[in-house]
Coordinates of C-alpha atoms in Angstrom, one line a residue:
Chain N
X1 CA 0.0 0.0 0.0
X2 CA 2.6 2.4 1.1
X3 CA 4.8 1.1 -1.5
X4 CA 1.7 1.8 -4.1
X5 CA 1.7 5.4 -2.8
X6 CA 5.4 6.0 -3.6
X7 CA 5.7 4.8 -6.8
X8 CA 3.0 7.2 -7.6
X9 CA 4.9 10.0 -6.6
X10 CA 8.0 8.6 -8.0
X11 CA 5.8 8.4 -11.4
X12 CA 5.4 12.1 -11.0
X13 CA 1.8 12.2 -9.0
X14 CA 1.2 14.4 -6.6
X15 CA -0.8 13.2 -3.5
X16 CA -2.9 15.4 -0.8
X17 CA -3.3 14.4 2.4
X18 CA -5.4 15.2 5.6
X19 CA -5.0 13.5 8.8
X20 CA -6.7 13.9 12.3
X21 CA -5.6 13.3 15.5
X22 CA -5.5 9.5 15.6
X23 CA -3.6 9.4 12.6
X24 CA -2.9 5.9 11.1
X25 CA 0.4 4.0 10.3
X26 CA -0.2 4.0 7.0
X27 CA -0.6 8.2 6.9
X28 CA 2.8 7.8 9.1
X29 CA 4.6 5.8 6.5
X30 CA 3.2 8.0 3.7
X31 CA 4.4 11.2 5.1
X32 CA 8.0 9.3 6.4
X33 CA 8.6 9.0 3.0
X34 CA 9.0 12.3 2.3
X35 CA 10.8 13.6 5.4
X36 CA 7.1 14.5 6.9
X37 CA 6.8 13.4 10.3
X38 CA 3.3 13.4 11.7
X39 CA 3.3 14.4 16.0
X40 CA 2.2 11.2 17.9
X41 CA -1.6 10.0 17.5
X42 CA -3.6 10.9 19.8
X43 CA -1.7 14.4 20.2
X44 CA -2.6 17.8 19.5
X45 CA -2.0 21.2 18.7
X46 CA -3.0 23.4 21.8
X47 CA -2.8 27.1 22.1
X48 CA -3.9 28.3 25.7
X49 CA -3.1 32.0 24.6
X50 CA -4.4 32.1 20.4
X51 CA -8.1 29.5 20.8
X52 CA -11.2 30.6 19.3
X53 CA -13.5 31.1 22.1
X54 CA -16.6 30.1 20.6
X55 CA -15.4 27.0 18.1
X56 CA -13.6 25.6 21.1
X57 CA -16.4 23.6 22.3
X58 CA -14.2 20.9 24.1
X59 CA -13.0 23.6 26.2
X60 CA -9.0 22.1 26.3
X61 CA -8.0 24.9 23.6
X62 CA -7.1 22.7 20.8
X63 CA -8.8 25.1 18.2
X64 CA -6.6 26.9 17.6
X65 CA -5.9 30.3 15.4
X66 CA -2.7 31.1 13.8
X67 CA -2.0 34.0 11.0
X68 CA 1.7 32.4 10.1
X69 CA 0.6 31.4 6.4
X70 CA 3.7 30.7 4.1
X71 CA 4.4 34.4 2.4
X72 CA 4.2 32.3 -1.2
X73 CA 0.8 33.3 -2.9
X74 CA 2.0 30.5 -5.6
X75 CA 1.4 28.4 -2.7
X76 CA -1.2 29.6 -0.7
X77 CA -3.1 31.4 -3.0
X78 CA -5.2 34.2 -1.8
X79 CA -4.3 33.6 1.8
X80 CA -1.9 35.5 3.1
X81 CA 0.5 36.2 6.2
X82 CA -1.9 37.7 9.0
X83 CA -4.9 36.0 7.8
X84 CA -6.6 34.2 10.5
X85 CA -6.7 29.9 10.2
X86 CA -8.4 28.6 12.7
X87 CA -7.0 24.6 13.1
X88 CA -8.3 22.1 15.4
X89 CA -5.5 18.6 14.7
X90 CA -1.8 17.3 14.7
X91 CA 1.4 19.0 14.4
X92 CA 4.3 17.8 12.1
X93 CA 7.7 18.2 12.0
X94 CA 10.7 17.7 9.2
X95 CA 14.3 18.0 9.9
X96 CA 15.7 21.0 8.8
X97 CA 18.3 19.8 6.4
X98 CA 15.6 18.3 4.2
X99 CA 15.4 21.2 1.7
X100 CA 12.8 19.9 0.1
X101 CA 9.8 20.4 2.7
X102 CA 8.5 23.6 3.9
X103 CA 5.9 25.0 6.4
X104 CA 2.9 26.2 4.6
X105 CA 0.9 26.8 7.8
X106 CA 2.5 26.9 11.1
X107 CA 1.1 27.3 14.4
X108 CA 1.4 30.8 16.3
X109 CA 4.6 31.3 18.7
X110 CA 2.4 30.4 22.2
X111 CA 0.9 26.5 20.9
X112 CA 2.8 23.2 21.1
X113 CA 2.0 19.7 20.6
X114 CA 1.4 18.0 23.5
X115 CA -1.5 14.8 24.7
X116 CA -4.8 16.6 26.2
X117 CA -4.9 13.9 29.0
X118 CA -1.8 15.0 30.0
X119 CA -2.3 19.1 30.1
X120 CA -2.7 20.4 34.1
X121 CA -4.1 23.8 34.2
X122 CA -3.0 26.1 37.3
X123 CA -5.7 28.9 37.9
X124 CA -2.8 32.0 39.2
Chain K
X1 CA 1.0 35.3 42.6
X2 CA 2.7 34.0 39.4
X3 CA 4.3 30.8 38.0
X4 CA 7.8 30.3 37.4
X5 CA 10.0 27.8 36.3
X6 CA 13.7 27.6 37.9
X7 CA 16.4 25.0 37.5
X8 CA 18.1 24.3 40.1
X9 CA 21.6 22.2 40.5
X10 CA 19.1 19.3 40.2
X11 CA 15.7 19.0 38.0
X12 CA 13.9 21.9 36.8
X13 CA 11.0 22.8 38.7
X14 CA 7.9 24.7 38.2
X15 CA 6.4 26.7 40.3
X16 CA 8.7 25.1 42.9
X17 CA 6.3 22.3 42.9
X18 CA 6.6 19.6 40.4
X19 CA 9.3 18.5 38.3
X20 CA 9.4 18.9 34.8
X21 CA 9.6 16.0 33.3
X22 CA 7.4 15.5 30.1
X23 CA 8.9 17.9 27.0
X24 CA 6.3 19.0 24.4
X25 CA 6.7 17.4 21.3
X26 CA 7.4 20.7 19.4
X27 CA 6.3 24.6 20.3
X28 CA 5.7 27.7 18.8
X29 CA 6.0 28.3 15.1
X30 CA 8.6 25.5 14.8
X31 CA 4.9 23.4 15.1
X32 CA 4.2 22.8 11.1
X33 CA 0.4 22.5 10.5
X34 CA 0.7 21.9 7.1
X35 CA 4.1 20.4 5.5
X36 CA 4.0 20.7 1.5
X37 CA 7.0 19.2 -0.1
X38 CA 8.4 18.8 -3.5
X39 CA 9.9 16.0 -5.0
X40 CA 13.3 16.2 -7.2
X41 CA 10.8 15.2 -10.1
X42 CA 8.4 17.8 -9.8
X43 CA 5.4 15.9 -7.8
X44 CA 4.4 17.7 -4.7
X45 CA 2.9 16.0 -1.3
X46 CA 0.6 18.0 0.8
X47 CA 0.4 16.8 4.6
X48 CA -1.9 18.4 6.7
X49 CA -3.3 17.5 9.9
X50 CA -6.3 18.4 10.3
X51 CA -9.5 17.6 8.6
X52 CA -11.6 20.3 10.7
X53 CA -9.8 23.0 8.8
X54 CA -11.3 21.7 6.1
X55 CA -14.5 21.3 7.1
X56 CA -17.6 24.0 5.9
X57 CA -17.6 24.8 9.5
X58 CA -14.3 25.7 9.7
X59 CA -14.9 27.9 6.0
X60 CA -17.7 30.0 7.4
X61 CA -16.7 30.2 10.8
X62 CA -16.2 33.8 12.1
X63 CA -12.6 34.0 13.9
X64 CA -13.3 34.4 17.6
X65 CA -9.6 35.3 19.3
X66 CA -10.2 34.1 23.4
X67 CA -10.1 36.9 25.9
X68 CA -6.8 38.5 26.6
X69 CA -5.3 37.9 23.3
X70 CA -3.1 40.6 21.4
X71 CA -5.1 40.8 18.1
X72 CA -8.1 43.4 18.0
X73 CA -11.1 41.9 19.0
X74 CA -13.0 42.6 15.3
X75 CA -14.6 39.7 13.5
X76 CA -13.0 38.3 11.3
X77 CA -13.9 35.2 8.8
X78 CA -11.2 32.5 8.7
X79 CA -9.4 32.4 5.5
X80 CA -9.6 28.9 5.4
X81 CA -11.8 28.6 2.1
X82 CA -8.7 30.4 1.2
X83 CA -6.0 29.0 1.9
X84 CA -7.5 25.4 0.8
X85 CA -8.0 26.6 -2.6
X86 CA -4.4 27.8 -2.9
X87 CA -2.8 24.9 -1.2
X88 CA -4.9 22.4 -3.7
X89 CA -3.8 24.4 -6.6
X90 CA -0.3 24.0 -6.0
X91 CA -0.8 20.5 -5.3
X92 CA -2.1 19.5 -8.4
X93 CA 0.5 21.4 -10.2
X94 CA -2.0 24.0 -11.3
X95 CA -0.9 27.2 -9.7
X96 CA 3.7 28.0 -9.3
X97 CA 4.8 25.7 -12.4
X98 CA 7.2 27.5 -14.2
X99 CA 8.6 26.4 -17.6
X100 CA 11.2 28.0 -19.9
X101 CA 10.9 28.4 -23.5
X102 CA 12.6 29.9 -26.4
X103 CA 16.3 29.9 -24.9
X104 CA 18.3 31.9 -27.3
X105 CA 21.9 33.2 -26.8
X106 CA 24.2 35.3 -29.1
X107 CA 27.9 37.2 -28.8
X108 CA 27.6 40.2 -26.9
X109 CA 27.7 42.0 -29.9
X110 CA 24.5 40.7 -31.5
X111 CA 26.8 38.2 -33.5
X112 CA 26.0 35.0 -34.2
X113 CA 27.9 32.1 -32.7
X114 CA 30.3 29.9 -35.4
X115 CA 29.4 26.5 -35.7
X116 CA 31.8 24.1 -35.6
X117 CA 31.2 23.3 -39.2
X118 CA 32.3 26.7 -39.9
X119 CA 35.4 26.7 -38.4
X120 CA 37.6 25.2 -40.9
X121 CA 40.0 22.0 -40.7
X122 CA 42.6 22.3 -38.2
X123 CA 45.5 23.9 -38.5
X124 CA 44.8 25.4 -41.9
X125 CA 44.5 29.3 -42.5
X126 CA 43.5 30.3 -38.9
X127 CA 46.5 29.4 -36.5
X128 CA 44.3 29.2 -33.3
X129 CA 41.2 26.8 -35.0
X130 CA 39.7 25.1 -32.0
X131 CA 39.9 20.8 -32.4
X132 CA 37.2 19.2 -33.7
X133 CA 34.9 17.6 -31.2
X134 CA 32.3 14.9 -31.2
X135 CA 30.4 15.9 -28.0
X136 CA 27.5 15.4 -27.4
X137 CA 26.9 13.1 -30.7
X138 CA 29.1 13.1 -33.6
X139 CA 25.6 13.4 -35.9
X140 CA 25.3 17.0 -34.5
X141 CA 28.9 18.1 -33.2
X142 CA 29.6 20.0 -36.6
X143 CA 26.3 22.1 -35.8
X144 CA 27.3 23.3 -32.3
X145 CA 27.9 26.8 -31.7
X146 CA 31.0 27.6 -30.0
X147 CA 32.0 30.1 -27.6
X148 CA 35.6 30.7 -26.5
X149 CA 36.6 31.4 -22.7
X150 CA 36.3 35.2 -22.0
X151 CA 34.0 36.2 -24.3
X152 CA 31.0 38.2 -23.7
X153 CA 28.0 36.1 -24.5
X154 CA 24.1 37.4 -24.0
X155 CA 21.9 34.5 -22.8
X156 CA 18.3 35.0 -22.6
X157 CA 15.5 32.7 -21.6
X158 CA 11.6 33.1 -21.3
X159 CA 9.9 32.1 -18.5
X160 CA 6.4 31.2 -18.3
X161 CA 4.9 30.9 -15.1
X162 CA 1.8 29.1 -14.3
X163 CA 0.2 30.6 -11.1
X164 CA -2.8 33.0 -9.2
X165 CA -4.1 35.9 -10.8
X166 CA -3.5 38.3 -7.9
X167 CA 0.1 37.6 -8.3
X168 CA 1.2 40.9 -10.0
X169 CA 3.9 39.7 -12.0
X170 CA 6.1 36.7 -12.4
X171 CA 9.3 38.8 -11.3
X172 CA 8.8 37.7 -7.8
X173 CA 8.7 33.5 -9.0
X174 CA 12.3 34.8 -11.3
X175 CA 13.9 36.2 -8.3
X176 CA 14.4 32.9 -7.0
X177 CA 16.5 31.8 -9.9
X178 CA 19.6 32.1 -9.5
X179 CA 21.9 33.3 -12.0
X180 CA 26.0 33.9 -12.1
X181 CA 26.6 37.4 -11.7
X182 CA 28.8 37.0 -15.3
X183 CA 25.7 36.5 -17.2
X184 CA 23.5 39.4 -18.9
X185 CA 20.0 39.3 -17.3
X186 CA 18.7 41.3 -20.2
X187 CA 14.9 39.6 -20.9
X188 CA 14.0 38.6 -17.7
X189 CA 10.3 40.1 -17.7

């Protein structure tokens, strides 16, 4: 299956791909192929500063807003930098050598990826 | 009251309570939401992780920033509808394709190269004839044009590019090409 996948990018396809939190081994392989890594299943993005009030419904903060769109309108077509995207999902991550990925949308400078379960809130 | 975290010659606490133990797994804008990546043979991969962001929900939602955040409190629809548009188009190769045509080059000068053909057996009349070559095939080696070291050739190249129409002009796709500072730039549009 995974192998199917990458000998249709080899063969010059282009694949698209949208993953929620519980993110599936074969998603994982797919991405690992191309230096993608997804964040562990089950994770999330959180933002206790940059949350949408009212789309949060879960109340843990993992809808998050972010304006840091990719400054590439070939890329992200009318979107651009300062634009509000409001994200509820997983985080990936690439190493930084691979010059061949880039960050189209990434998350504002107060979320990180983290477990909900595992998120302790101290009222100061 | 506030919270703090300081290390101390042992584990690093916070809020002198508990000790930090579990890391996230990655923070701030180094946190990719969407990863797009392009392949030495031209096909893209997309990987994003969320399927909410997608969503018509998410597309008509009015942005609602929580209390006590920096950004002015207006409404303000999510540019999601947006941004999946774009990041489809480049996907499928239909917006940021570039492809060059008509590559021409010439002498500085406006002359026209010689061809090998032209050149004249070795050794006869002209002193300094260049040796024949059979590179790349010796069908079309007589035909190549021929340049000498030093001299002042003007290369130009069009570039087409494929991409949005609110992009003004493709000068901003050509300032990524690089180009050595010896060679004219004369026709890049």
């Amino acid at each position: 299956m995974v192998e199917d996948v990458v000998a249709f990018l080899d063969g010059g396809g282009s694949v698209f791909m949208a993953a929620s939190p519980d993110v599936s081994a074969f998603y994982q392989d797919v991405a690992g192929e191309c230096g993608v890594e997804y964040d562990a299943p089950g994770s999330a993005v959180i933002d206790h500063v940059a949350y949408d009030a009212k789309l949060d419904v879960a109340g843990d903060h993992t809808t998050v807003i972010t304006t840091h769109v990719l400054p590439a309108p070939h890329v992200t077509g009318a979107a651009a930098p300062g634009d509000a995207i409001v994200y509820r999902g997983i985080g990936q991550a690439f190493d930084p050598s691979n010059y061949m990925a880039f960050t189209v949308l990434s998350a504002s400078p107060t979320a990180y990826s983290a477990f909900v379960d595992q998120v302790r809130r101290h009222r100061v | 009251m506030c919270s703090y975290l300081c290390v101390s010659h042992g584990h690093p606490r916070c809020g002198g309570a508990q000790v930090v133990g579990d890391y996230p797994q990655s923070a701030g804008t180094d946190t990719s939401l969407i990863t797009a990546v392009q392949l030495r043979n031209n096909a893209r991969a997309t990987f994003a992780g969320s399927l909410y962001m997608f969503s018509d929900a998410a597309m008509e939602a009015t942005v609602t920033p929580a209390p006590g955040h920096d950004r002015e409190p207006t409404p303000q629809t999510a540019a999601n509808r947006a941004l999946s548009a774009g990041i489809v188009a480049w996907t499928t190769q239909r917006s940021g394709v570039l492809r060059t045509t008509a590559v021409r080059h010439f002498h500085a000068d406006g002359r026209r190269p010689e061809t090998q053909a032209a050149q004249g057996r070795d050794g006869e009349e002209e002193g300094n004839a260049l040796p024949r070559s059979m590179f790349p095939e010796a069908e079309l080696a007589p035909a190549s044009p021929l340049y000498c070291i030093n001299d002042d050739v003007t290369y130009e190249v069009d570039v087409m590019v494929r991409g949005p129409e609110l992009v003004a002009s493709p000068r901003r796709a050509l300032s990524h090409i690089r180009t050595p500072a010896s060679l004219s730039r004369a026709g890049a549009a």
